[in-house]
């Protein structure tokens, strides 16, 4: 099964956007190990919201685009990973190892990816 992990961090915490060389070394080792084991499909960090945009389409209304930064959001997505795991419990264990690498407040949302076989059969 594939799982998407999105980590959220405090956008106003400078440490969240300026990783130390020690952190980069720990994260690099973790990523290399997970990739070699076939667990990690891809993982990326993202820029702060000032380089982003929100595109919304309210029901029955026109599409709206809001340029970042997003002042109303304290916690924002700082990155994501797509992993292979046998089940949700294994994905949670991977996420626990991942968050333990950080010395700042972080949360990870884990979502199972919908596979073609998960879709209802249409007659």
PDB file of C-alpha atoms in Angstrom:
ATOM      1  CA  UNK A   1       0.000   0.000   0.000  1.00  0.00           C
ATOM      2  CA  UNK A   2       1.098   3.531  -0.606  1.00  0.00           C
ATOM      3  CA  UNK A   3       0.738   6.257   1.988  1.00  0.00           C
ATOM      4  CA  UNK A   4       1.159  10.013   1.654  1.00  0.00           C
ATOM      5  CA  UNK A   5       2.757  11.694   4.639  1.00  0.00           C
ATOM      6  CA  UNK A   6       2.496  15.484   4.882  1.00  0.00           C
ATOM      7  CA  UNK A   7       4.366  17.211   7.658  1.00  0.00           C
ATOM      8  CA  UNK A   8       3.190  20.465   9.152  1.00  0.00           C
ATOM      9  CA  UNK A   9       5.429  22.961  10.876  1.00  0.00           C
ATOM     10  CA  UNK A  10       5.096  26.447  12.340  1.00  0.00           C
ATOM     11  CA  UNK A  11       5.753  28.808   9.448  1.00  0.00           C
ATOM     12  CA  UNK A  12       6.987  31.488  11.845  1.00  0.00           C
ATOM     13  CA  UNK A  13       9.694  29.253  13.372  1.00  0.00           C
ATOM     14  CA  UNK A  14      12.980  30.202  11.641  1.00  0.00           C
ATOM     15  CA  UNK A  15      14.478  26.808  12.551  1.00  0.00           C
ATOM     16  CA  UNK A  16      11.827  25.126  10.414  1.00  0.00           C
ATOM     17  CA  UNK A  17      13.200  26.756   7.267  1.00  0.00           C
ATOM     18  CA  UNK A  18      16.924  26.818   8.073  1.00  0.00           C
ATOM     19  CA  UNK A  19      18.019  23.242   8.762  1.00  0.00           C
ATOM     20  CA  UNK A  20      21.366  22.707  10.430  1.00  0.00           C
ATOM     21  CA  UNK A  21      24.082  20.644   8.744  1.00  0.00           C
ATOM     22  CA  UNK A  22      23.605  18.036  11.490  1.00  0.00           C
ATOM     23  CA  UNK A  23      19.894  17.771  10.708  1.00  0.00           C
ATOM     24  CA  UNK A  24      20.586  17.501   6.980  1.00  0.00           C
ATOM     25  CA  UNK A  25      23.037  14.666   7.652  1.00  0.00           C
ATOM     26  CA  UNK A  26      20.519  12.788   9.856  1.00  0.00           C
ATOM     27  CA  UNK A  27      17.727  13.310   7.332  1.00  0.00           C
ATOM     28  CA  UNK A  28      19.967  12.258   4.437  1.00  0.00           C
ATOM     29  CA  UNK A  29      20.848   9.002   6.175  1.00  0.00           C
ATOM     30  CA  UNK A  30      17.210   8.321   7.006  1.00  0.00           C
ATOM     31  CA  UNK A  31      16.117   8.977   3.412  1.00  0.00           C
ATOM     32  CA  UNK A  32      18.901   6.827   1.968  1.00  0.00           C
ATOM     33  CA  UNK A  33      18.062   3.911   4.280  1.00  0.00           C
ATOM     34  CA  UNK A  34      14.323   4.147   3.536  1.00  0.00           C
ATOM     35  CA  UNK A  35      14.934   4.341  -0.222  1.00  0.00           C
ATOM     36  CA  UNK A  36      17.313   1.361  -0.177  1.00  0.00           C
ATOM     37  CA  UNK A  37      14.710  -0.702   1.726  1.00  0.00           C
ATOM     38  CA  UNK A  38      12.068   0.178  -0.885  1.00  0.00           C
ATOM     39  CA  UNK A  39       9.919   2.028   1.654  1.00  0.00           C
ATOM     40  CA  UNK A  40      10.451   5.556   0.373  1.00  0.00           C
ATOM     41  CA  UNK A  41       9.107   6.382  -3.090  1.00  0.00           C
ATOM     42  CA  UNK A  42       9.791  10.126  -2.929  1.00  0.00           C
ATOM     43  CA  UNK A  43      10.173  12.874  -0.345  1.00  0.00           C
ATOM     44  CA  UNK A  44      10.490  16.622  -0.750  1.00  0.00           C
ATOM     45  CA  UNK A  45      10.456  19.756   1.333  1.00  0.00           C
ATOM     46  CA  UNK A  46       8.533  22.783   0.106  1.00  0.00           C
ATOM     47  CA  UNK A  47       9.193  26.529   0.254  1.00  0.00           C
ATOM     48  CA  UNK A  48       7.393  28.852   2.627  1.00  0.00           C
ATOM     49  CA  UNK A  49       3.916  30.017   1.682  1.00  0.00           C
ATOM     50  CA  UNK A  50       5.135  33.371   0.338  1.00  0.00           C
ATOM     51  CA  UNK A  51       6.153  31.414  -2.781  1.00  0.00           C
ATOM     52  CA  UNK A  52       2.803  29.624  -2.987  1.00  0.00           C
ATOM     53  CA  UNK A  53      -0.844  30.197  -3.788  1.00  0.00           C
ATOM     54  CA  UNK A  54      -4.235  28.800  -2.795  1.00  0.00           C
ATOM     55  CA  UNK A  55      -6.767  28.039  -5.511  1.00  0.00           C
ATOM     56  CA  UNK A  56     -10.334  27.679  -4.230  1.00  0.00           C
ATOM     57  CA  UNK A  57     -13.601  26.944  -5.960  1.00  0.00           C
ATOM     58  CA  UNK A  58     -16.558  27.367  -3.638  1.00  0.00           C
ATOM     59  CA  UNK A  59     -19.659  25.438  -4.686  1.00  0.00           C
ATOM     60  CA  UNK A  60     -21.525  27.465  -7.292  1.00  0.00           C
ATOM     61  CA  UNK A  61     -18.992  30.307  -7.230  1.00  0.00           C
ATOM     62  CA  UNK A  62     -16.046  31.486  -9.257  1.00  0.00           C
ATOM     63  CA  UNK A  63     -12.536  30.188  -8.737  1.00  0.00           C
ATOM     64  CA  UNK A  64     -10.429  32.359  -6.415  1.00  0.00           C
ATOM     65  CA  UNK A  65      -6.654  32.520  -6.213  1.00  0.00           C
ATOM     66  CA  UNK A  66      -4.917  33.793  -3.086  1.00  0.00           C
ATOM     67  CA  UNK A  67      -1.204  34.466  -3.251  1.00  0.00           C
ATOM     68  CA  UNK A  68       0.919  33.531  -0.248  1.00  0.00           C
ATOM     69  CA  UNK A  69       1.881  34.118   2.441  1.00  0.00           C
ATOM     70  CA  UNK A  70      -1.183  32.740   4.181  1.00  0.00           C
ATOM     71  CA  UNK A  71      -1.452  34.905   7.282  1.00  0.00           C
ATOM     72  CA  UNK A  72      -4.389  32.915   8.694  1.00  0.00           C
ATOM     73  CA  UNK A  73      -2.347  29.698   8.864  1.00  0.00           C
ATOM     74  CA  UNK A  74       0.136  29.128  11.671  1.00  0.00           C
ATOM     75  CA  UNK A  75       0.979  25.541  10.760  1.00  0.00           C
ATOM     76  CA  UNK A  76       1.710  24.878   7.117  1.00  0.00           C
ATOM     77  CA  UNK A  77       2.874  21.942   5.034  1.00  0.00           C
ATOM     78  CA  UNK A  78       6.662  21.854   5.146  1.00  0.00           C
ATOM     79  CA  UNK A  79       7.089  18.782   2.994  1.00  0.00           C
ATOM     80  CA  UNK A  80       5.766  15.405   2.009  1.00  0.00           C
ATOM     81  CA  UNK A  81       6.784  11.808   1.464  1.00  0.00           C
ATOM     82  CA  UNK A  82       5.195   8.997  -0.474  1.00  0.00           C
ATOM     83  CA  UNK A  83       5.982   5.605   1.043  1.00  0.00           C
ATOM     84  CA  UNK A  84       5.262   1.905   0.624  1.00  0.00           C
ATOM     85  CA  UNK A  85       3.988   0.195   3.773  1.00  0.00           C
ATOM     86  CA  UNK A  86       2.209  -3.081   4.489  1.00  0.00           C
ATOM     87  CA  UNK A  87      -0.530  -1.261   6.420  1.00  0.00           C
ATOM     88  CA  UNK A  88      -1.376   1.910   8.355  1.00  0.00           C
ATOM     89  CA  UNK A  89       0.443   0.677  11.466  1.00  0.00           C
ATOM     90  CA  UNK A  90       3.682   0.322   9.520  1.00  0.00           C
ATOM     91  CA  UNK A  91       3.197   3.807   8.023  1.00  0.00           C
ATOM     92  CA  UNK A  92       2.681   5.223  11.525  1.00  0.00           C
ATOM     93  CA  UNK A  93       5.906   3.595  12.738  1.00  0.00           C
ATOM     94  CA  UNK A  94       7.776   5.122   9.786  1.00  0.00           C
ATOM     95  CA  UNK A  95       6.279   8.546  10.585  1.00  0.00           C
ATOM     96  CA  UNK A  96       7.328   8.234  14.230  1.00  0.00           C
ATOM     97  CA  UNK A  97      10.929   7.596  13.178  1.00  0.00           C
ATOM     98  CA  UNK A  98      10.683  10.565  10.789  1.00  0.00           C
ATOM     99  CA  UNK A  99       9.369  13.090  13.322  1.00  0.00           C
ATOM    100  CA  UNK A 100      11.988  11.982  15.829  1.00  0.00           C
ATOM    101  CA  UNK A 101      14.638  13.486  13.514  1.00  0.00           C
ATOM    102  CA  UNK A 102      13.297  17.013  14.174  1.00  0.00           C
ATOM    103  CA  UNK A 103      14.159  19.272  17.113  1.00  0.00           C
ATOM    104  CA  UNK A 104      11.082  21.429  16.529  1.00  0.00           C
ATOM    105  CA  UNK A 105       7.340  20.974  16.829  1.00  0.00           C
ATOM    106  CA  UNK A 106       6.028  18.936  13.914  1.00  0.00           C
ATOM    107  CA  UNK A 107       3.001  16.856  13.045  1.00  0.00           C
ATOM    108  CA  UNK A 108       2.586  14.363  10.241  1.00  0.00           C
ATOM    109  CA  UNK A 109      -0.707  13.509   8.594  1.00  0.00           C
ATOM    110  CA  UNK A 110      -0.744  10.028   7.065  1.00  0.00           C
ATOM    111  CA  UNK A 111      -3.226   9.213   4.301  1.00  0.00           C
ATOM    112  CA  UNK A 112      -3.545   5.971   2.369  1.00  0.00           C
ATOM    113  CA  UNK A 113      -3.409   6.535  -1.376  1.00  0.00           C
ATOM    114  CA  UNK A 114      -6.459   5.352  -3.330  1.00  0.00           C
ATOM    115  CA  UNK A 115      -5.397   2.606  -5.708  1.00  0.00           C
ATOM    116  CA  UNK A 116      -7.339   1.634  -8.847  1.00  0.00           C
ATOM    117  CA  UNK A 117      -8.464  -1.604  -7.165  1.00  0.00           C
ATOM    118  CA  UNK A 118      -9.954   0.417  -4.285  1.00  0.00           C
ATOM    119  CA  UNK A 119     -12.488   2.091  -6.584  1.00  0.00           C
ATOM    120  CA  UNK A 120     -16.012   0.704  -6.787  1.00  0.00           C
ATOM    121  CA  UNK A 121     -16.763  -1.448  -9.806  1.00  0.00           C
ATOM    122  CA  UNK A 122     -19.020   0.314 -12.317  1.00  0.00           C
ATOM    123  CA  UNK A 123     -21.450  -1.762 -14.358  1.00  0.00           C
TER     124      UNK A 123
END
